[in-house]
XYZ file of N, CA and C in Angstrom:
420
model
N 5.167 59.594 -10.937
C 5.857 58.327 -11.083
C 5.967 57.604 -9.741
N 6.177 58.375 -8.653
C 6.308 57.748 -7.339
C 4.976 57.152 -6.880
N 3.851 57.703 -7.309
C 2.549 57.158 -6.945
C 2.359 55.760 -7.537
N 2.867 55.530 -8.717
C 2.750 54.215 -9.358
C 3.497 53.164 -8.542
N 4.692 53.491 -8.053
C 5.467 52.537 -7.255
C 4.770 52.216 -5.931
N 3.961 53.127 -5.454
C 3.209 52.902 -4.225
C 1.958 52.049 -4.489
N 1.319 52.234 -5.620
C 0.076 51.540 -5.953
C 0.326 50.097 -6.403
N 1.422 49.831 -7.095
C 1.703 48.486 -7.622
C 1.738 47.428 -6.514
N 2.451 47.612 -5.387
C 2.421 46.570 -4.342
C 1.031 46.357 -3.740
N 0.245 47.417 -3.642
C -1.109 47.278 -3.105
C -1.971 46.438 -4.047
N -1.865 46.672 -5.339
C -2.621 45.890 -6.321
C -2.191 44.427 -6.275
N -0.888 44.172 -6.189
C -0.381 42.795 -6.119
C -0.896 42.111 -4.850
N -0.918 42.812 -3.743
C -1.416 42.255 -2.488
C -2.898 41.895 -2.588
N -3.688 42.774 -3.163
C -5.121 42.517 -3.314
C -5.363 41.322 -4.229
N -4.648 41.265 -5.348
C -4.799 40.144 -6.282
C -4.372 38.832 -5.613
N -3.357 38.872 -4.769
C -2.902 37.673 -4.067
C -3.864 37.202 -2.995
N -4.633 38.099 -2.402
C -5.570 37.725 -1.346
C -6.889 37.154 -1.872
N -7.243 37.451 -3.090
C -8.512 36.978 -3.650
C -8.609 35.448 -3.632
N -7.590 34.679 -4.097
C -7.715 33.211 -4.023
C -7.850 32.692 -2.592
N -7.187 33.346 -1.639
C -7.315 32.913 -0.246
C -8.737 33.107 0.264
N -9.358 34.200 -0.090
C -10.738 34.451 0.326
C -11.701 33.453 -0.304
N -11.498 33.146 -1.578
C -12.352 32.172 -2.258
C -12.210 30.806 -1.606
N -10.988 30.393 -1.309
C -10.746 29.103 -0.658
C -11.393 29.064 0.715
N -11.281 30.128 1.479
C -11.874 30.170 2.821
C -13.394 30.030 2.754
N -14.035 30.707 1.834
C -15.485 30.634 1.699
C -15.900 29.229 1.277
N -15.179 28.599 0.353
C -15.519 27.258 -0.112
C -15.353 26.237 1.007
N -14.297 26.317 1.791
C -14.077 25.374 2.882
C -15.155 25.501 3.954
N -15.568 26.708 4.262
C -16.557 26.867 5.322
C -17.914 26.311 4.918
N -18.224 26.234 3.621
C -19.508 25.686 3.196
C -19.545 24.169 3.328
N -18.385 23.507 3.442
C -18.345 22.054 3.596
C -18.820 21.636 4.973
N -18.669 22.487 5.954
C -19.204 22.201 7.272
C -18.257 21.454 8.183
N -18.722 21.283 9.398
C -17.999 20.581 10.445
C -18.958 19.589 11.076
N -18.434 18.443 11.487
C -19.259 17.420 12.120
C -19.004 17.434 13.621
N -20.087 17.436 14.390
C -20.023 17.385 15.847
C -20.771 16.144 16.318
N -20.231 15.474 17.323
C -20.931 14.340 17.923
C -21.726 14.854 19.115
N -23.009 14.489 19.150
C -23.904 14.921 20.215
C -24.245 13.687 21.051
N -23.990 13.732 22.327
C -24.348 12.618 23.202
C -23.329 11.494 23.195
N -23.792 10.312 23.602
C -22.911 9.154 23.758
C -22.812 8.358 22.464
N -21.675 7.697 22.314
C -21.434 6.801 21.189
C -21.486 5.379 21.733
N -22.274 4.516 21.089
C -22.420 3.137 21.558
C -22.017 2.174 20.454
N -21.393 1.076 20.845
C -20.991 0.040 19.898
C -21.702 -1.254 20.264
N -22.053 -2.053 19.260
C -22.740 -3.312 19.514
C -22.375 -4.366 18.490
N -22.717 -5.620 18.809
C -22.377 -6.731 17.928
C -23.583 -7.570 17.537
N -24.745 -7.280 18.056
C -25.904 -8.119 17.759
C -26.566 -7.681 16.458
N -27.465 -8.514 15.984
C -28.227 -8.177 14.777
C -29.220 -7.061 15.099
N -29.363 -6.148 14.173
C -30.352 -5.085 14.335
C -31.328 -5.171 13.159
N -32.558 -4.723 13.324
C -33.584 -4.896 12.287
C -33.213 -4.314 10.922
N -32.472 -3.216 10.887
C -32.144 -2.601 9.597
C -31.265 -3.516 8.746
N -30.455 -4.361 9.381
C -29.624 -5.305 8.623
C -30.499 -6.283 7.845
N -31.525 -6.816 8.500
C -32.422 -7.749 7.827
C -33.204 -7.051 6.726
N -33.630 -5.828 6.978
C -34.400 -5.077 5.987
C -33.577 -4.821 4.727
N -32.292 -4.485 4.896
C -31.423 -4.206 3.751
C -30.770 -5.467 3.190
N -30.911 -6.589 3.901
C -30.325 -7.837 3.429
C -28.814 -7.877 3.546
N -28.282 -7.276 4.597
C -26.833 -7.256 4.799
C -26.506 -7.857 6.161
N -25.249 -8.224 6.335
C -24.818 -8.862 7.570
C -23.549 -8.172 8.057
N -23.693 -7.238 8.966
C -22.548 -6.482 9.479
C -21.921 -7.210 10.661
N -20.628 -6.968 10.872
C -19.919 -7.543 12.008
C -20.220 -6.760 13.276
N -20.181 -5.438 13.181
C -20.384 -4.540 14.322
C -21.246 -3.365 13.868
N -21.746 -2.627 14.834
C -22.395 -1.362 14.505
C -22.048 -0.337 15.574
N -22.069 0.928 15.166
C -21.832 2.046 16.075
C -23.036 2.975 15.959
N -23.666 3.303 17.082
C -24.772 4.263 17.113
C -24.258 5.587 17.652
N -24.601 6.675 16.966
C -24.235 8.005 17.434
C -25.179 9.032 16.837
N -25.236 10.182 17.467
C -25.978 11.318 16.926
C -24.949 12.357 16.521
N -25.047 12.809 15.276
C -24.055 13.746 14.753
C -24.738 14.934 14.100
N -24.056 16.066 14.166
C -24.530 17.280 13.503
C -23.497 17.680 12.462
N -23.919 17.729 11.204
C -23.088 18.218 10.110
C -23.568 19.630 9.807
N -22.737 20.626 10.097
C -23.154 22.025 9.963
C -23.106 22.529 8.524
N -22.609 21.730 7.599
C -22.489 22.169 6.209
C -23.728 21.873 5.385
N -23.604 22.148 4.085
C -24.712 21.940 3.157
C -24.588 20.649 2.364
N -23.471 19.929 2.506
C -23.269 18.705 1.744
C -22.746 17.605 2.657
N -22.902 16.373 2.198
C -22.462 15.216 2.982
C -20.940 15.196 3.087
N -20.445 14.674 4.201
C -19.006 14.552 4.428
C -18.673 13.070 4.526
N -17.754 12.625 3.696
C -17.396 11.206 3.625
C -16.593 10.766 4.842
N -16.789 9.512 5.227
C -15.953 8.882 6.249
C -14.817 8.194 5.505
N -13.596 8.644 5.725
C -12.449 8.031 5.051
C -12.097 6.698 5.702
N -11.929 6.704 7.010
C -11.649 5.466 7.738
C -11.810 5.695 9.229
N -11.896 4.576 9.967
C -11.937 4.597 11.428
C -10.721 3.820 11.906
N -10.004 4.386 12.857
C -8.810 3.727 13.390
C -8.979 3.522 14.888
N -8.657 2.294 15.309
C -8.654 1.957 16.734
C -7.424 1.097 16.987
N -6.460 1.661 17.695
C -5.201 0.951 17.928
C -4.495 0.687 16.607
N -4.182 -0.576 16.333
C -3.520 -0.958 15.081
C -4.506 -1.301 13.973
N -5.792 -1.246 14.252
C -6.815 -1.618 13.273
C -7.316 -0.382 12.541
N -7.335 -0.463 11.206
C -7.879 0.608 10.378
C -9.033 0.042 9.563
N -10.205 0.640 9.699
C -11.397 0.206 8.973
C -11.626 1.196 7.836
N -11.425 0.782 6.581
C -11.603 1.709 5.461
C -13.066 2.110 5.279
N -13.275 3.262 4.673
C -14.620 3.801 4.480
C -15.535 2.898 3.687
N -14.978 2.110 2.747
C -15.841 1.243 1.950
C -16.327 0.024 2.742
N -15.841 -0.180 3.959
C -16.347 -1.235 4.842
C -17.329 -0.675 5.868
N -17.772 0.555 5.660
C -18.705 1.217 6.572
C -19.930 1.656 5.774
N -21.113 1.303 6.262
C -22.354 1.777 5.652
C -23.079 2.624 6.685
N -23.480 3.824 6.290
C -24.160 4.749 7.196
C -25.670 4.619 6.997
N -26.381 4.361 8.093
C -27.844 4.328 8.092
C -28.317 5.572 8.843
N -29.161 6.368 8.186
C -29.622 7.638 8.752
C -31.014 7.461 9.352
N -31.154 7.871 10.609
C -32.435 7.847 11.325
C -33.133 6.486 11.252
N -32.359 5.417 11.245
C -32.891 4.066 11.321
C -33.506 3.496 10.071
N -33.492 4.230 8.951
C -34.185 3.692 7.786
C -33.484 3.911 6.448
N -32.757 4.980 6.285
C -32.225 5.334 4.973
C -30.726 5.041 4.888
N -30.340 4.295 3.860
C -28.924 4.013 3.642
C -28.288 5.231 2.976
N -27.110 5.636 3.455
C -26.491 6.867 2.965
C -25.045 6.640 2.534
N -24.716 5.465 2.032
C -23.347 5.197 1.598
C -22.403 5.215 2.780
N -21.270 5.895 2.630
C -20.333 6.020 3.756
C -20.070 7.493 4.048
N -21.135 8.292 4.041
C -21.026 9.727 4.291
C -21.987 10.155 5.390
N -21.649 11.273 6.022
C -22.500 11.854 7.059
C -23.312 12.977 6.415
N -24.647 12.852 6.380
C -25.470 13.861 5.711
C -25.558 15.160 6.511
N -25.970 16.257 5.860
C -26.127 17.534 6.563
C -27.240 17.473 7.606
N -27.116 18.318 8.620
C -28.135 18.404 9.660
C -27.818 17.523 10.853
N -28.781 17.442 11.775
C -28.648 16.593 12.962
C -29.355 15.275 12.672
N -28.611 14.169 12.781
C -29.153 12.854 12.450
C -28.691 11.800 13.444
N -29.563 10.811 13.683
C -29.162 9.611 14.413
C -28.551 8.670 13.384
N -27.304 8.296 13.590
C -26.586 7.478 12.619
C -26.268 6.109 13.201
N -26.375 5.095 12.365
C -25.889 3.760 12.678
C -24.832 3.438 11.639
N -23.603 3.235 12.088
C -22.513 2.873 11.188
C -22.374 1.360 11.215
N -22.724 0.694 10.115
C -22.572 -0.753 10.014
C -21.166 -1.042 9.517
N -20.441 -1.883 10.248
C -19.041 -2.171 9.931
C -18.938 -3.629 9.512
N -18.259 -3.860 8.407
C -18.137 -5.195 7.836
C -16.714 -5.717 7.967
N -16.559 -6.896 8.593
C -15.281 -7.591 8.628
C -14.287 -7.124 9.674
N -14.682 -6.274 10.589
C -13.767 -5.764 11.616
C -14.451 -5.783 12.973
N -13.658 -5.877 14.013
C -14.157 -5.838 15.390
C -13.790 -4.501 16.018
N -14.695 -3.954 16.809
C -14.451 -2.732 17.573
C -14.395 -3.118 19.048
N -13.361 -2.698 19.744
C -13.255 -2.955 21.179
C -14.019 -1.865 21.933
N -14.940 -2.287 22.786
C -15.799 -1.335 23.497
C -15.049 -0.476 24.501
N -13.949 -0.958 25.029
C -13.238 -0.227 26.080
C -12.215 0.767 25.543
N -11.930 0.726 24.261
C -10.924 1.618 23.681
C -11.580 2.721 22.864
N -10.903 3.836 22.770
C -11.367 4.949 21.950
C -10.980 4.697 20.500
N -11.864 5.052 19.592
C -11.576 4.966 18.159
C -11.590 6.380 17.587
N -10.967 6.549 16.435
C -10.896 7.857 15.783
C -11.444 7.735 14.371
N -12.361 8.639 14.017
C -12.964 8.641 12.695
C -12.381 9.803 11.892
N -11.798 9.487 10.751
C -11.192 10.477 9.869
C -12.173 10.780 8.742
N -12.465 12.069 8.549
C -13.474 12.487 7.582
C -12.847 13.123 6.346
N -13.631 13.186 5.286
C -13.176 13.728 4.017
C -12.864 15.211 4.044
N -13.342 15.939 5.039
C -13.039 17.369 5.135
C -11.777 17.626 5.957
N -11.042 16.555 6.310
C -9.816 16.697 7.087
C -10.034 16.669 8.584
N -11.247 16.468 9.010
C -11.580 16.488 10.432
C -11.333 15.120 11.064
N -10.966 15.133 12.334
C -10.750 13.919 13.119
C -11.728 13.930 14.291
N -12.573 12.893 14.387
C -13.542 12.791 15.484
C -13.134 11.670 16.421
N -13.203 11.933 17.709
C -12.898 10.917 18.715
C -14.194 10.215 19.106
N -14.204 8.890 18.975
C -15.362 8.084 19.346
C -15.046 7.394 20.668
N -15.592 7.930 21.746
C -15.348 7.389 23.078
C -16.523 6.488 23.447
N -16.271 5.193 23.602
C -17.331 4.210 23.811
C -17.675 3.966 25.272
N -17.501 4.934 26.141
C -17.795 4.699 27.563
C -19.210 5.098 27.909
C-alpha cells in the first residue's frame, strides 16, 4: 500500500510535464529572426514598386535570418509615438517576390514597403513579430 502512495505523485508529475514538453517543441519549430548586417531606410521610388503597381511612403532594407520552418508575421513597427500596423507593411523577398507582411524562413534580403507613415532615419525603431519577438532596427 505504501508503494502506491509513492508512485501516484510520480505519475502525476510525469503527466503534468507532458504538455510542457509538447509546448516547448512546438514553440522551437516557429523559429527566431535575426538581423544580419545594417538596416537602411529610404524614401525614394524603387523599381519593385513600379513592377507591383504600388506606391509606398518609405522602405526599409535589411537582411534577416528566420531559423524556423514557417513564416513569422510582422505585427507592427514602433518608432517613438508612431505605430505602423502590419497591414501597412508589405515584405518583398530578394527584390522580386511579394510575401505579405511576414518574414519567410531562411536567410533573405528583405525590403519592407511602408504605406502612409514616415520613418525617421536618426531614431531606432522596434519591430514586433508574431512569435513574441522584438527586433531593434538601428538605422545608423
